[in-house]
Amino acid sequence: MKTETTVISREALEQQLAFCNKIQAYWHDRDRVPTAYVETYGCQQNEADSEKIRGILSESGYAMTDSAEGADVVVMNTCAIREHAEQRVFGNLGALTHTKRRHAPQKIFLCGCMAGEEKVVERIKKSYPHVDGVFSTHHLWQFPQLLHRVLTTGKRSYFTEDEAGSIAEGLPQLRDHTLKAWVSIMYGCNNFCTYCIVPYVRGRERSRKPEDILAECRSLIETGTKEITLLGQNVNSYGKDLEENIDFSDLLVKIAEIPGDFLIRFMTSHPRDAGKKLFDTMASNKKIAKQLHLPFQSGSSRVLKAMNRHYDREQYLELVEYAKSVMPKLVLTSDVIVGFPGETDEEFEETLTLVSKVKYDALFTFIFSPRTGTPAATMEDPTTKQQKDIRFTRLCALQTQISEKMHKNYVGKTYRCLVDGVDGDLLTARTEGGRLVRFEGDPSLIGSFVQITIDGSTTWSLTGTLKEDR
Ligand code: SAH
Ligand code: SF4
Ligand code: F3S
């Protein structure tokens, strides 16, 4: 495996953009506007990548559609995090044999995290002959070349060579929203948590230059974006690989200095690298949302060690205590894995007590799924699936109770919210902490920050009334 990050040169990128022009000419000769459908699985990082894939397709003359039926290009941007996610992709990929039969020119591509797994690429080559091309996340920037090759030669092509990873600035991007935008600040991961496949499929940790990130944020804000979510697998280690002396908190401050009324969110924070400087920066800056996604994964120090997380239960609890002390309105969410190999009943109880103690607003709960090539996949695992299911159900029930209670606490209080859409006769808005609120109002409010007094709650959402004297 190559260990150096490749920064894609301007010339190399221009060559790719030239392929976009050639693809346009190809369709111009055929006298029709081609269509493309991009299906995204997995996390926000993939959502952000899909915006680049759509950008490339749009630059190549394709109009986007919302179904694979009749589309000239179908791209499946996949997730490898759990077995179940992969099975869904293989199922949906199989179904594309029919859409291709009904529309012979259809070209099908698979990319994203699954494309970084050798065994997946082999399976596609052997058993999915209707798939025309595969490219891993490292090769996303070369998609124009791949698409051109497939169109003009009709041959199946693969850009899946294993690399440490690349940074390509200046790719075209077709964003999903104008109000809210994802901005990747770094790619890859160096943490090698023993259960996780991400470092193998997304390569080494690499930070974008602050000036490139700032230019992107500035242009977004100038064109009406009100909420920017900074993305990275572990945003707290931002800058460690840069020559410049800058860390994540410094970057947050620089972005917040851009003039305008907007909110900054970010994910994900690894508890190992999050600390007082970050929380103090959040607390003292109005433009940074008081929202923190701080995955703990397990409440047991023994399990955390086996997961290679580099913090223990006590350190995690101390961190949360400090964050809450400087941000009393903090909205806290987390990820947790149930049934890590060797997790005992007592260790699982420690997860429950941690959840009761911290009181998260929401929790993303997962049952351990062995991923080939990761250390945890070969660890002894005497716990049965049935036992794990029981633990999982207990954890979900506990969190539902907590979420309900947390939401009830909103009632009677007033929150600053960004109005972001309509839902039937009502408008939707998000609190600074990211909670969904429905309320009555004029659609002209979409895109502005308003004060809403909460008057009702369910487990997952809130209802409120607009406070007129904004
Ligand atoms: N970088 C983020 C997490 C990205 S993956 C972090 O470190 O917090 C999102 C979540 O998927 C993880 O937090 C973990 O809870 C879950 N996950 C990852 N690998 C898994 C596996 N093999 N089985 C079950 N859940 C897993
Ligand atoms: Fe996976 Fe751990 Fe990296 Fe998160 S920090 S992406 S869980 S290896
Ligand atoms: Fe899945 Fe890749 Fe994200 S494995 S969770 S899409 S980084």
Coordinates of C-alpha atoms and ligand atoms in Angstrom, one line a residue:
M1 CA 0.0 0.0 0.0
K2 CA 1.3 3.5 -0.9
T3 CA 1.6 5.6 2.2
E4 CA 2.0 9.1 0.8
T5 CA -0.9 11.4 0.1
T6 CA -1.2 12.4 -3.6
V7 CA -2.2 16.0 -4.2
I8 CA -3.8 16.0 -7.6
S9 CA -2.2 18.6 -9.8
R10 CA -4.1 21.3 -11.7
E11 CA -2.9 19.8 -15.0
A12 CA -4.2 16.3 -14.1
L13 CA -7.5 17.7 -13.1
E14 CA -7.8 19.7 -16.3
Q15 CA -7.2 16.5 -18.2
Q16 CA -10.2 15.0 -16.4
L17 CA -12.3 18.1 -17.2
A18 CA -11.3 17.6 -20.9
F19 CA -12.8 14.1 -20.7
C20 CA -16.1 15.8 -19.5
N21 CA -16.1 17.9 -22.7
K22 CA -15.4 14.8 -24.8
I23 CA -18.4 13.0 -23.2
Q24 CA -20.6 16.1 -24.0
A25 CA -19.4 15.9 -27.6
Y26 CA -20.2 12.2 -27.7
W27 CA -23.8 12.9 -26.7
H28 CA -24.1 16.0 -28.9
D29 CA -23.3 13.7 -31.9
R30 CA -26.1 11.4 -30.8
D31 CA -28.4 14.4 -30.6
R32 CA -29.9 13.8 -27.2
V33 CA -29.5 14.9 -23.6
P34 CA -28.4 11.8 -21.6
T35 CA -29.7 11.2 -18.0
A36 CA -27.9 9.9 -14.9
Y37 CA -29.0 8.5 -11.5
V38 CA -26.8 8.5 -8.5
E39 CA -27.8 6.3 -5.5
T40 CA -26.0 7.0 -2.2
Y41 CA -25.6 4.7 0.8
G42 CA -23.8 5.3 4.1
C43 CA -22.6 8.4 5.8
Q44 CA -22.4 12.2 5.0
Q45 CA -19.0 11.7 3.5
N46 CA -20.6 9.6 0.8
E47 CA -23.3 12.2 0.4
A48 CA -20.6 14.8 -0.2
D49 CA -18.8 12.5 -2.7
S50 CA -22.1 12.0 -4.5
E51 CA -22.4 15.8 -5.0
K52 CA -19.0 15.6 -6.8
I53 CA -20.1 12.6 -8.9
R54 CA -23.2 14.5 -9.9
G55 CA -21.0 17.6 -10.6
I56 CA -18.9 15.5 -13.0
L57 CA -21.9 14.0 -14.7
S58 CA -23.6 17.4 -15.1
E59 CA -20.3 18.9 -16.5
S60 CA -20.4 16.0 -19.0
G61 CA -23.9 17.0 -20.2
Y62 CA -26.0 14.6 -18.1
A63 CA -29.4 15.6 -16.6
M64 CA -30.1 14.1 -13.2
T65 CA -33.1 11.8 -12.7
D66 CA -34.5 10.2 -9.6
S67 CA -34.7 6.6 -10.8
A68 CA -32.5 4.0 -12.5
E69 CA -35.3 3.2 -14.9
G70 CA -34.3 4.6 -18.3
A71 CA -31.2 6.3 -17.0
D72 CA -28.1 6.3 -19.3
V73 CA -25.7 6.2 -16.3
V74 CA -26.4 4.6 -12.9
V75 CA -23.8 5.2 -10.1
M76 CA -24.1 3.2 -6.8
N77 CA -22.0 5.1 -4.2
T78 CA -21.7 2.4 -1.6
C79 CA -21.0 1.9 2.2
A80 CA -19.0 -1.0 3.7
I81 CA -19.5 -0.3 7.4
R82 CA -21.6 -3.4 8.1
E83 CA -22.5 -6.6 6.4
H84 CA -26.2 -5.6 6.1
A85 CA -25.2 -2.4 4.2
E86 CA -23.3 -4.5 1.7
Q87 CA -26.1 -7.0 1.2
R88 CA -28.5 -4.2 0.4
V89 CA -26.1 -2.9 -2.3
F90 CA -25.7 -6.4 -3.8
G91 CA -29.5 -6.9 -3.9
N92 CA -30.1 -3.5 -5.6
L93 CA -27.2 -4.1 -7.9
G94 CA -28.8 -7.4 -9.0
A95 CA -32.0 -5.6 -9.8
L96 CA -30.2 -3.3 -12.3
T97 CA -30.0 -6.3 -14.7
H98 CA -33.6 -5.5 -15.5
T99 CA -33.3 -1.8 -15.9
K100 CA -30.4 -2.4 -18.3
R101 CA -32.4 -4.9 -20.3
R102 CA -35.1 -2.4 -20.7
H103 CA -32.7 0.4 -21.7
A104 CA -29.7 -1.1 -23.5
P105 CA -27.4 2.0 -23.4
Q106 CA -27.4 2.0 -19.6
K107 CA -23.9 2.1 -18.1
I108 CA -23.6 1.0 -14.5
F109 CA -20.9 2.0 -12.0
L110 CA -20.1 1.0 -8.5
C111 CA -18.0 3.3 -6.3
G112 CA -17.6 4.3 -2.7
C113 CA -16.3 2.3 0.2
M114 CA -17.2 -1.2 -1.1
A115 CA -15.1 -0.5 -4.2
G116 CA -12.1 -0.3 -1.8
E117 CA -12.5 -4.0 -0.9
E118 CA -10.7 -6.5 -3.0
K119 CA -13.2 -9.3 -2.4
V120 CA -16.1 -7.0 -3.6
V121 CA -14.3 -6.0 -6.8
E122 CA -13.6 -9.8 -7.5
R123 CA -17.3 -10.6 -6.9
I124 CA -18.4 -7.8 -9.2
K125 CA -16.0 -9.0 -12.0
K126 CA -17.2 -12.6 -11.7
S127 CA -20.9 -12.4 -10.9
Y128 CA -22.2 -9.0 -12.0
P129 CA -21.3 -8.7 -15.6
H130 CA -23.8 -5.9 -16.2
V131 CA -21.6 -3.6 -14.1
D132 CA -19.5 -1.6 -16.5
G133 CA -17.1 0.1 -14.1
V134 CA -15.8 0.3 -10.6
F135 CA -13.8 3.1 -8.9
S136 CA -12.7 3.4 -5.3
T137 CA -12.9 6.7 -3.4
H138 CA -9.2 7.4 -4.2
H139 CA -10.1 7.5 -7.9
L140 CA -13.3 9.5 -7.8
W141 CA -11.5 12.4 -9.5
Q142 CA -10.8 10.1 -12.5
F143 CA -14.4 9.2 -13.0
P144 CA -14.6 11.4 -16.3
Q145 CA -11.8 9.3 -17.8
L146 CA -13.5 6.0 -16.7
L147 CA -16.9 7.0 -18.0
H148 CA -15.4 8.1 -21.3
R149 CA -13.5 4.8 -21.7
V150 CA -16.6 2.8 -21.0
L151 CA -18.7 4.8 -23.4
T152 CA -16.3 4.7 -26.3
T153 CA -14.9 1.2 -25.9
G154 CA -17.8 -0.6 -24.3
K155 CA -15.2 -2.5 -22.2
R156 CA -15.6 -3.0 -18.4
S157 CA -13.0 -0.9 -16.5
Y158 CA -11.7 -0.7 -13.0
F159 CA -10.0 2.1 -11.2
T160 CA -9.4 0.4 -7.9
E161 CA -5.7 0.4 -7.3
D162 CA -4.9 0.5 -3.6
E163 CA -3.5 3.9 -2.6
A164 CA -3.0 5.9 0.6
G165 CA -5.4 8.5 -0.9
S166 CA -5.5 11.7 -2.8
I167 CA -6.7 15.3 -2.4
A168 CA -8.3 16.8 -5.5
E169 CA -9.4 20.4 -5.3
G170 CA -11.6 22.0 -7.8
L171 CA -13.8 19.1 -8.9
P172 CA -17.2 20.3 -10.1
Q173 CA -20.0 19.8 -7.5
L174 CA -23.8 19.6 -7.9
R175 CA -25.0 20.3 -4.3
D176 CA -28.3 18.9 -3.0
H177 CA -29.4 22.0 -1.1
T178 CA -28.6 25.7 -1.1
L179 CA -29.4 26.4 2.5
K180 CA -27.3 23.6 3.9
A181 CA -23.9 22.3 2.7
W182 CA -21.4 19.6 3.5
V183 CA -17.8 20.6 3.4
S184 CA -15.2 17.9 3.7
I185 CA -12.2 19.2 5.7
M186 CA -10.2 16.0 5.6
Y187 CA -10.3 12.5 4.2
G188 CA -9.5 9.0 5.5
C189 CA -8.7 7.8 9.0
N190 CA -5.6 6.7 10.9
N191 CA -7.3 5.3 14.0
F192 CA -7.7 1.7 13.1
C193 CA -10.4 0.9 15.6
T194 CA -10.3 -2.9 15.6
Y195 CA -13.9 -3.3 14.3
C196 CA -13.8 -0.7 11.6
I197 CA -13.2 -1.0 7.8
V198 CA -13.0 2.7 7.1
P199 CA -9.2 3.1 7.3
Y200 CA -8.8 0.3 4.8
V201 CA -11.2 1.6 2.2
R202 CA -10.7 5.4 2.6
G203 CA -6.9 5.5 3.2
R204 CA -4.7 7.6 5.4
E205 CA -5.8 10.7 7.2
R206 CA -5.2 13.9 5.1
S207 CA -6.3 17.4 5.7
R208 CA -7.3 19.9 3.0
K209 CA -5.5 23.3 3.2
P210 CA -7.2 25.9 5.3
E211 CA -7.3 28.4 2.5
D212 CA -9.1 25.9 0.2
I213 CA -11.7 25.2 2.9
L214 CA -12.1 28.9 3.7
A215 CA -12.6 29.8 0.0
E216 CA -15.3 27.1 -0.3
C217 CA -17.1 28.3 2.8
R218 CA -16.9 31.9 1.8
S219 CA -18.4 31.2 -1.6
L220 CA -21.2 29.1 -0.1
I221 CA -22.1 31.8 2.4
E222 CA -22.1 34.4 -0.4
T223 CA -24.5 32.3 -2.4
G224 CA -27.1 31.9 0.5
T225 CA -25.9 28.9 2.5
K226 CA -27.0 29.2 6.2
E227 CA -25.6 26.0 7.6
I228 CA -22.2 24.4 6.9
T229 CA -21.4 20.9 8.2
L230 CA -17.7 20.2 8.3
L231 CA -17.0 16.6 7.6
G232 CA -14.2 14.2 8.6
Q233 CA -13.9 10.8 10.2
N234 CA -12.1 12.4 13.1
V235 CA -12.3 16.2 12.7
N236 CA -10.3 16.8 15.9
S237 CA -7.1 15.6 14.3
Y238 CA -7.5 18.2 11.5
G239 CA -4.2 19.8 10.6
K240 CA -1.8 17.2 12.1
D241 CA -0.5 16.4 8.6
L242 CA -0.2 20.0 7.5
E243 CA 3.0 22.0 7.5
E244 CA 1.1 25.0 8.8
N245 CA 0.5 25.1 12.6
I246 CA -3.3 24.9 12.7
D247 CA -5.7 22.6 14.6
F248 CA -9.5 22.1 14.3
S249 CA -10.4 24.8 16.8
D250 CA -8.3 27.3 14.9
L251 CA -10.1 26.3 11.7
L252 CA -13.5 26.7 13.3
V253 CA -12.6 30.2 14.5
K254 CA -11.4 31.2 11.0
I255 CA -14.6 30.0 9.4
A256 CA -16.7 31.7 12.0
E257 CA -14.9 35.0 11.1
I258 CA -16.5 34.9 7.6
P259 CA -19.1 37.7 7.6
G260 CA -22.8 36.6 7.5
D261 CA -25.5 35.0 9.5
F262 CA -24.8 31.2 9.4
L263 CA -24.2 28.2 11.6
I264 CA -21.3 25.8 11.6
R265 CA -21.7 22.1 12.6
F266 CA -19.2 19.3 12.3
M267 CA -18.8 15.6 12.6
T268 CA -17.3 13.3 13.8
S269 CA -15.4 14.0 16.9
H270 CA -13.3 11.2 18.3
P271 CA -13.2 11.4 22.1
R272 CA -9.5 10.7 22.0
D273 CA -8.6 14.0 20.4
A274 CA -11.5 16.2 21.5
G275 CA -10.8 18.4 24.5
K276 CA -11.1 21.7 26.4
K277 CA -9.8 23.9 23.6
L278 CA -12.6 22.7 21.3
F279 CA -15.4 22.9 23.8
D280 CA -14.2 26.4 24.9
T281 CA -14.1 27.5 21.3
M282 CA -17.7 26.2 20.7
A283 CA -19.0 27.8 23.9
S284 CA -17.6 31.2 23.1
N285 CA -18.6 31.4 19.4
K286 CA -22.2 32.2 18.4
K287 CA -21.8 30.8 14.9
I288 CA -20.8 27.3 16.1
A289 CA -23.8 25.1 16.9
K290 CA -23.9 23.8 20.4
Q291 CA -24.2 20.2 19.1
L292 CA -21.7 17.4 19.5
H293 CA -21.6 13.9 18.1
L294 CA -19.2 12.2 20.3
P295 CA -19.3 8.4 19.8
F296 CA -18.4 6.4 22.9
Q297 CA -18.9 2.9 21.3
S298 CA -18.9 1.0 24.7
G299 CA -19.3 1.9 28.4
S300 CA -16.7 -0.7 29.4
S301 CA -13.0 0.3 29.6
R302 CA -12.0 -3.3 28.9
V303 CA -14.0 -3.3 25.6
L304 CA -12.8 0.2 24.7
K305 CA -9.2 -1.1 25.0
A306 CA -10.0 -4.1 22.8
M307 CA -11.6 -1.7 20.3
N308 CA -8.3 0.4 20.3
R309 CA -10.2 3.6 21.1
H310 CA -7.5 5.2 23.3
Y311 CA -9.8 6.4 26.1
D312 CA -11.6 4.7 29.0
R313 CA -15.0 5.1 30.6
E314 CA -13.8 7.7 33.1
Q315 CA -12.0 9.8 30.6
Y316 CA -15.1 9.9 28.4
L317 CA -17.3 10.9 31.2
E318 CA -15.0 13.6 32.3
L319 CA -14.9 15.0 28.8
V320 CA -18.7 15.1 28.6
E321 CA -19.0 16.7 32.0
Y322 CA -16.6 19.5 30.9
A323 CA -18.5 20.0 27.6
K324 CA -21.8 20.3 29.4
S325 CA -20.4 22.6 32.0
V326 CA -19.3 25.2 29.4
M327 CA -22.4 24.6 27.1
P328 CA -25.4 24.0 29.3
K329 CA -27.7 23.8 26.2
L330 CA -25.4 21.3 24.5
V331 CA -27.2 18.7 22.3
L332 CA -25.2 15.5 22.6
T333 CA -25.5 12.4 20.3
S334 CA -23.4 9.3 20.0
D335 CA -22.7 5.9 18.3
V336 CA -22.6 2.7 20.2
I337 CA -21.8 -0.9 19.3
V338 CA -23.5 -3.8 21.0
G339 CA -22.0 -7.3 21.1
F340 CA -18.3 -6.5 20.3
P341 CA -16.5 -9.9 20.4
G342 CA -16.2 -11.0 24.0
E343 CA -18.5 -8.3 25.5
T344 CA -19.9 -9.9 28.7
D345 CA -23.3 -9.2 30.2
E346 CA -21.6 -7.1 32.9
E347 CA -19.7 -5.0 30.3
F348 CA -23.0 -4.5 28.4
E349 CA -24.6 -3.2 31.7
E350 CA -21.8 -0.6 31.8
T351 CA -22.9 0.6 28.4
L352 CA -26.5 1.0 29.8
T353 CA -25.3 2.9 32.9
L354 CA -23.2 5.2 30.8
V355 CA -26.2 6.0 28.6
S356 CA -28.4 6.6 31.7
K357 CA -25.7 8.9 33.1
V358 CA -24.9 11.0 30.1
K359 CA -28.5 11.3 28.7
Y360 CA -27.9 11.7 25.0
D361 CA -30.5 13.5 22.9
A362 CA -30.2 10.7 20.4
L363 CA -28.1 7.5 20.0
F364 CA -27.1 5.6 16.8
T365 CA -27.0 1.9 17.9
F366 CA -25.3 -0.9 16.0
I367 CA -24.9 -4.6 16.5
F368 CA -21.3 -5.6 15.9
S369 CA -20.7 -6.8 12.3
P370 CA -17.4 -8.6 11.5
R371 CA -15.6 -7.0 8.6
T372 CA -13.0 -9.1 6.7
G373 CA -9.5 -7.8 7.2
T374 CA -10.1 -6.0 10.6
P375 CA -8.7 -7.5 13.8
A376 CA -12.1 -7.8 15.5
A377 CA -13.3 -10.1 12.7
T378 CA -11.1 -12.9 14.0
M379 CA -11.6 -12.3 17.7
E380 CA -13.4 -15.0 19.7
D381 CA -17.1 -14.2 20.0
P382 CA -19.0 -16.6 22.2
T383 CA -22.1 -14.5 22.5
T384 CA -25.0 -15.7 20.5
K385 CA -27.0 -13.6 18.0
Q386 CA -30.0 -14.0 20.2
Q387 CA -28.2 -12.6 23.2
K388 CA -27.0 -9.7 21.2
D389 CA -30.5 -9.0 19.9
I390 CA -31.8 -8.9 23.5
R391 CA -29.0 -6.4 24.5
F392 CA -29.8 -4.3 21.5
T393 CA -33.5 -4.1 22.3
R394 CA -32.8 -3.2 25.9
L395 CA -30.5 -0.4 24.9
C396 CA -32.9 1.0 22.3
A397 CA -35.8 0.9 24.9
L398 CA -33.6 2.8 27.4
Q399 CA -32.7 5.5 24.8
T400 CA -36.3 5.9 23.6
Q401 CA -37.3 6.7 27.2
I402 CA -34.4 9.2 27.6
S403 CA -35.1 10.9 24.2
E404 CA -38.8 11.3 25.1
K405 CA -37.9 12.9 28.4
M406 CA -35.3 15.2 26.8
H407 CA -37.8 16.3 24.2
K408 CA -40.4 17.1 26.9
N409 CA -37.8 19.4 28.5
Y410 CA -38.0 21.6 25.3
V411 CA -41.7 22.4 25.9
G412 CA -42.3 26.0 27.1
K413 CA -38.8 27.2 26.0
T414 CA -37.9 29.4 23.0
Y415 CA -35.1 28.4 20.5
R416 CA -33.4 30.0 17.6
C417 CA -34.1 27.8 14.6
L418 CA -33.3 27.8 10.9
V419 CA -36.4 27.4 8.8
D420 CA -35.5 24.8 6.2
G421 CA -38.7 23.5 4.4
V422 CA -42.3 22.6 4.3
D423 CA -44.1 19.5 5.5
G424 CA -47.8 19.4 4.5
D425 CA -49.4 22.6 5.8
L426 CA -46.6 23.3 8.2
L427 CA -43.0 24.6 8.0
T428 CA -40.0 22.7 9.3
A429 CA -37.1 24.1 11.1
R430 CA -34.0 22.9 13.0
T431 CA -32.9 24.0 16.4
E432 CA -29.2 24.9 16.8
G433 CA -28.9 21.4 18.3
G434 CA -30.3 19.9 15.1
R435 CA -33.8 18.9 16.5
L436 CA -36.7 19.0 14.1
V437 CA -39.5 21.5 14.8
R438 CA -42.8 21.8 12.9
F439 CA -44.7 25.1 13.1
E440 CA -47.2 27.3 11.2
G441 CA -45.7 30.1 9.2
D442 CA -45.3 31.7 5.8
P443 CA -43.0 29.8 3.3
S444 CA -41.2 33.1 2.8
L445 CA -39.5 32.4 6.1
I446 CA -37.6 29.5 4.6
G447 CA -33.9 30.3 4.8
S448 CA -34.1 32.6 7.8
F449 CA -33.4 32.2 11.5
V450 CA -36.5 32.6 13.7
Q451 CA -37.4 32.3 17.4
I452 CA -39.8 29.4 18.0
T453 CA -41.5 28.6 21.3
I454 CA -41.9 24.8 21.7
D455 CA -45.4 23.7 22.7
G456 CA -45.4 19.9 22.0
S457 CA -43.0 17.0 21.7
T458 CA -42.8 13.3 20.5
T459 CA -39.8 11.0 20.8
W460 CA -38.3 12.3 17.6
S461 CA -39.6 15.8 16.9
L462 CA -41.1 19.0 18.3
T463 CA -43.9 21.3 17.5
G464 CA -43.9 25.1 18.2
T465 CA -45.2 28.5 17.6
L466 CA -43.4 31.3 15.9
K467 CA -42.4 34.2 18.2
E468 CA -43.4 37.3 16.2
D469 CA -41.0 39.8 17.8
R470 CA -37.9 38.5 16.2
Ligands
SAH1 N1 -15.3 8.0 12.5 C1 -16.5 7.9 13.3 C2 -17.4 6.7 12.9 C3 -17.6 6.4 11.5 S1 -18.5 4.9 11.3 C4 -16.0 7.7 14.7 O1 -14.9 7.2 14.9 O2 -16.7 8.0 15.6 C5 -20.0 5.1 12.1 C6 -20.3 4.2 13.2 O3 -20.5 2.9 12.7 C7 -19.2 4.0 14.2 O4 -19.1 5.0 15.2 C8 -19.5 2.7 14.9 O5 -20.4 2.9 15.9 C9 -20.3 1.9 13.7 N2 -19.5 0.8 13.2 C10 -18.3 0.9 12.6 N3 -17.8 -0.3 12.3 C11 -18.8 -1.2 12.7 C12 -18.9 -2.6 12.8 N4 -17.9 -3.4 12.2 N5 -20.0 -3.2 13.3 C13 -20.9 -2.4 13.9 N6 -20.9 -1.1 13.9 C14 -19.8 -0.5 13.3
SF4_2 FE1 -13.6 3.8 12.0 FE2 -12.4 4.4 14.3 FE3 -11.7 5.7 12.1 FE4 -14.1 6.2 13.2 S1 -12.1 6.6 14.1 S2 -13.6 5.8 11.1 S3 -14.6 4.2 14.0 S4 -11.4 3.6 12.5
F3S3 FE1 -19.9 3.8 5.1 FE2 -17.7 4.6 4.0 FE3 -19.2 6.2 5.4 S1 -18.0 2.6 5.0 S2 -20.1 4.9 7.0 S3 -19.8 5.3 3.6 S4 -16.9 6.2 5.3

